[in-house]
């Protein structure tokens, strides 16, 4: 299978809006495929979110975070088929306006596999023993 690094198109590799650590994690297969979207207009529902972000790739799921009364909290998540589509969505939509509000789009911290956050030689932090 080769070196395990994903070949990325220049539109991703040379994009100043994508941090270098995101590109290296994407190449190494250490990114999830879910993005977090904040500052959404409260009238944006999951269908609109899915429709908009489908421009970046195949959307498997779109969700709007709601309060206990079922009202939008102005944020949501979008899960794509592939991690590269999530990165493409960040590149395309972060700072773009939807219903007069600029969206804040980033990788969803909860979608990244936890074991990838630790280096191979580090151990899981332990509480001190008494």
PDB file of C-alpha atoms in Angstrom, residues 27-109:
ATOM      1  CA  UNK A  27      -1.970  12.782   5.053  1.00  0.00           C
ATOM      2  CA  UNK A  28      -1.261  10.413   7.940  1.00  0.00           C
ATOM      3  CA  UNK A  29      -4.906   9.348   8.205  1.00  0.00           C
ATOM      4  CA  UNK A  30      -5.350  10.869  11.661  1.00  0.00           C
ATOM      5  CA  UNK A  31      -8.354  13.089  10.976  1.00  0.00           C
ATOM      6  CA  UNK A  32     -12.000  12.337  11.436  1.00  0.00           C
ATOM      7  CA  UNK A  33     -14.596  13.239   8.832  1.00  0.00           C
ATOM      8  CA  UNK A  34     -16.804  15.458  11.018  1.00  0.00           C
ATOM      9  CA  UNK A  35     -16.684  19.242  11.172  1.00  0.00           C
ATOM     10  CA  UNK A  36     -18.102  21.624  13.762  1.00  0.00           C
ATOM     11  CA  UNK A  37     -19.976  24.690  12.481  1.00  0.00           C
ATOM     12  CA  UNK A  38     -20.669  27.649  14.797  1.00  0.00           C
ATOM     13  CA  UNK A  39     -22.353  31.054  14.486  1.00  0.00           C
ATOM     14  CA  UNK A  40     -25.241  29.661  12.468  1.00  0.00           C
ATOM     15  CA  UNK A  41     -28.412  31.674  12.066  1.00  0.00           C
ATOM     16  CA  UNK A  42     -31.090  30.154  14.307  1.00  0.00           C
ATOM     17  CA  UNK A  43     -33.333  29.454  11.295  1.00  0.00           C
ATOM     18  CA  UNK A  44     -30.755  27.056   9.771  1.00  0.00           C
ATOM     19  CA  UNK A  45     -31.961  23.482  10.173  1.00  0.00           C
ATOM     20  CA  UNK A  46     -30.153  20.223   9.495  1.00  0.00           C
ATOM     21  CA  UNK A  47     -31.541  20.022   5.937  1.00  0.00           C
ATOM     22  CA  UNK A  48     -30.150  23.451   5.007  1.00  0.00           C
ATOM     23  CA  UNK A  49     -26.825  22.595   6.670  1.00  0.00           C
ATOM     24  CA  UNK A  50     -26.623  19.363   4.652  1.00  0.00           C
ATOM     25  CA  UNK A  51     -27.608  21.139   1.440  1.00  0.00           C
ATOM     26  CA  UNK A  52     -24.956  23.845   1.828  1.00  0.00           C
ATOM     27  CA  UNK A  53     -22.104  21.542   2.840  1.00  0.00           C
ATOM     28  CA  UNK A  54     -22.915  18.986   0.108  1.00  0.00           C
ATOM     29  CA  UNK A  55     -20.996  21.328  -2.196  1.00  0.00           C
ATOM     30  CA  UNK A  56     -17.786  20.160  -0.456  1.00  0.00           C
ATOM     31  CA  UNK A  57     -18.460  16.419  -0.594  1.00  0.00           C
ATOM     32  CA  UNK A  58     -20.796  13.573   0.280  1.00  0.00           C
ATOM     33  CA  UNK A  59     -22.588  14.414   3.535  1.00  0.00           C
ATOM     34  CA  UNK A  60     -23.500  11.350   5.586  1.00  0.00           C
ATOM     35  CA  UNK A  61     -25.152  13.311   8.403  1.00  0.00           C
ATOM     36  CA  UNK A  62     -25.868  16.887   9.469  1.00  0.00           C
ATOM     37  CA  UNK A  63     -27.093  17.860  12.929  1.00  0.00           C
ATOM     38  CA  UNK A  64     -28.070  21.113  14.621  1.00  0.00           C
ATOM     39  CA  UNK A  65     -27.403  21.390  18.358  1.00  0.00           C
ATOM     40  CA  UNK A  66     -30.597  22.268  20.222  1.00  0.00           C
ATOM     41  CA  UNK A  67     -31.429  23.496  23.710  1.00  0.00           C
ATOM     42  CA  UNK A  68     -33.785  21.639  26.049  1.00  0.00           C
ATOM     43  CA  UNK A  69     -36.763  23.305  24.360  1.00  0.00           C
ATOM     44  CA  UNK A  70     -35.726  22.078  20.914  1.00  0.00           C
ATOM     45  CA  UNK A  71     -34.539  25.488  19.688  1.00  0.00           C
ATOM     46  CA  UNK A  72     -31.326  25.877  17.714  1.00  0.00           C
ATOM     47  CA  UNK A  73     -28.203  26.844  19.647  1.00  0.00           C
ATOM     48  CA  UNK A  74     -26.638  28.241  16.452  1.00  0.00           C
ATOM     49  CA  UNK A  75     -24.161  25.410  15.959  1.00  0.00           C
ATOM     50  CA  UNK A  76     -24.020  21.984  14.411  1.00  0.00           C
ATOM     51  CA  UNK A  77     -21.930  19.168  12.997  1.00  0.00           C
ATOM     52  CA  UNK A  78     -21.568  17.751   9.510  1.00  0.00           C
ATOM     53  CA  UNK A  79     -20.131  14.288   8.868  1.00  0.00           C
ATOM     54  CA  UNK A  80     -18.674  13.547   5.456  1.00  0.00           C
ATOM     55  CA  UNK A  81     -17.860  10.248   3.797  1.00  0.00           C
ATOM     56  CA  UNK A  82     -14.123  11.050   3.789  1.00  0.00           C
ATOM     57  CA  UNK A  83     -11.832  13.205   5.931  1.00  0.00           C
ATOM     58  CA  UNK A  84     -10.535  15.080   2.879  1.00  0.00           C
ATOM     59  CA  UNK A  85     -14.092  16.305   2.230  1.00  0.00           C
ATOM     60  CA  UNK A  86     -14.234  17.697   5.769  1.00  0.00           C
ATOM     61  CA  UNK A  87     -10.973  19.588   5.193  1.00  0.00           C
ATOM     62  CA  UNK A  88     -12.304  20.850   1.860  1.00  0.00           C
ATOM     63  CA  UNK A  89     -15.460  22.091   3.640  1.00  0.00           C
ATOM     64  CA  UNK A  90     -13.375  24.034   6.170  1.00  0.00           C
ATOM     65  CA  UNK A  91     -11.411  25.595   3.333  1.00  0.00           C
ATOM     66  CA  UNK A  92     -14.570  26.515   1.427  1.00  0.00           C
ATOM     67  CA  UNK A  93     -16.888  27.662   4.204  1.00  0.00           C
ATOM     68  CA  UNK A  94     -14.951  29.017   7.187  1.00  0.00           C
ATOM     69  CA  UNK A  95     -15.770  32.735   7.322  1.00  0.00           C
ATOM     70  CA  UNK A  96     -18.415  32.505   4.586  1.00  0.00           C
ATOM     71  CA  UNK A  97     -21.810  34.041   5.244  1.00  0.00           C
ATOM     72  CA  UNK A  98     -25.019  32.040   5.548  1.00  0.00           C
ATOM     73  CA  UNK A  99     -28.104  34.176   6.235  1.00  0.00           C
ATOM     74  CA  UNK A 100     -25.985  37.246   7.061  1.00  0.00           C
ATOM     75  CA  UNK A 101     -23.793  35.450   9.625  1.00  0.00           C
ATOM     76  CA  UNK A 102     -20.192  34.346   9.055  1.00  0.00           C
ATOM     77  CA  UNK A 103     -19.821  30.636   9.767  1.00  0.00           C
ATOM     78  CA  UNK A 104     -16.968  29.400  11.956  1.00  0.00           C
ATOM     79  CA  UNK A 105     -15.975  25.976  10.613  1.00  0.00           C
ATOM     80  CA  UNK A 106     -13.334  23.655  12.108  1.00  0.00           C
ATOM     81  CA  UNK A 107     -12.623  19.971  12.624  1.00  0.00           C
ATOM     82  CA  UNK A 108     -14.877  18.496  15.283  1.00  0.00           C
ATOM     83  CA  UNK A 109     -12.582  17.550  18.164  1.00  0.00           C
TER      84      UNK A 109
END
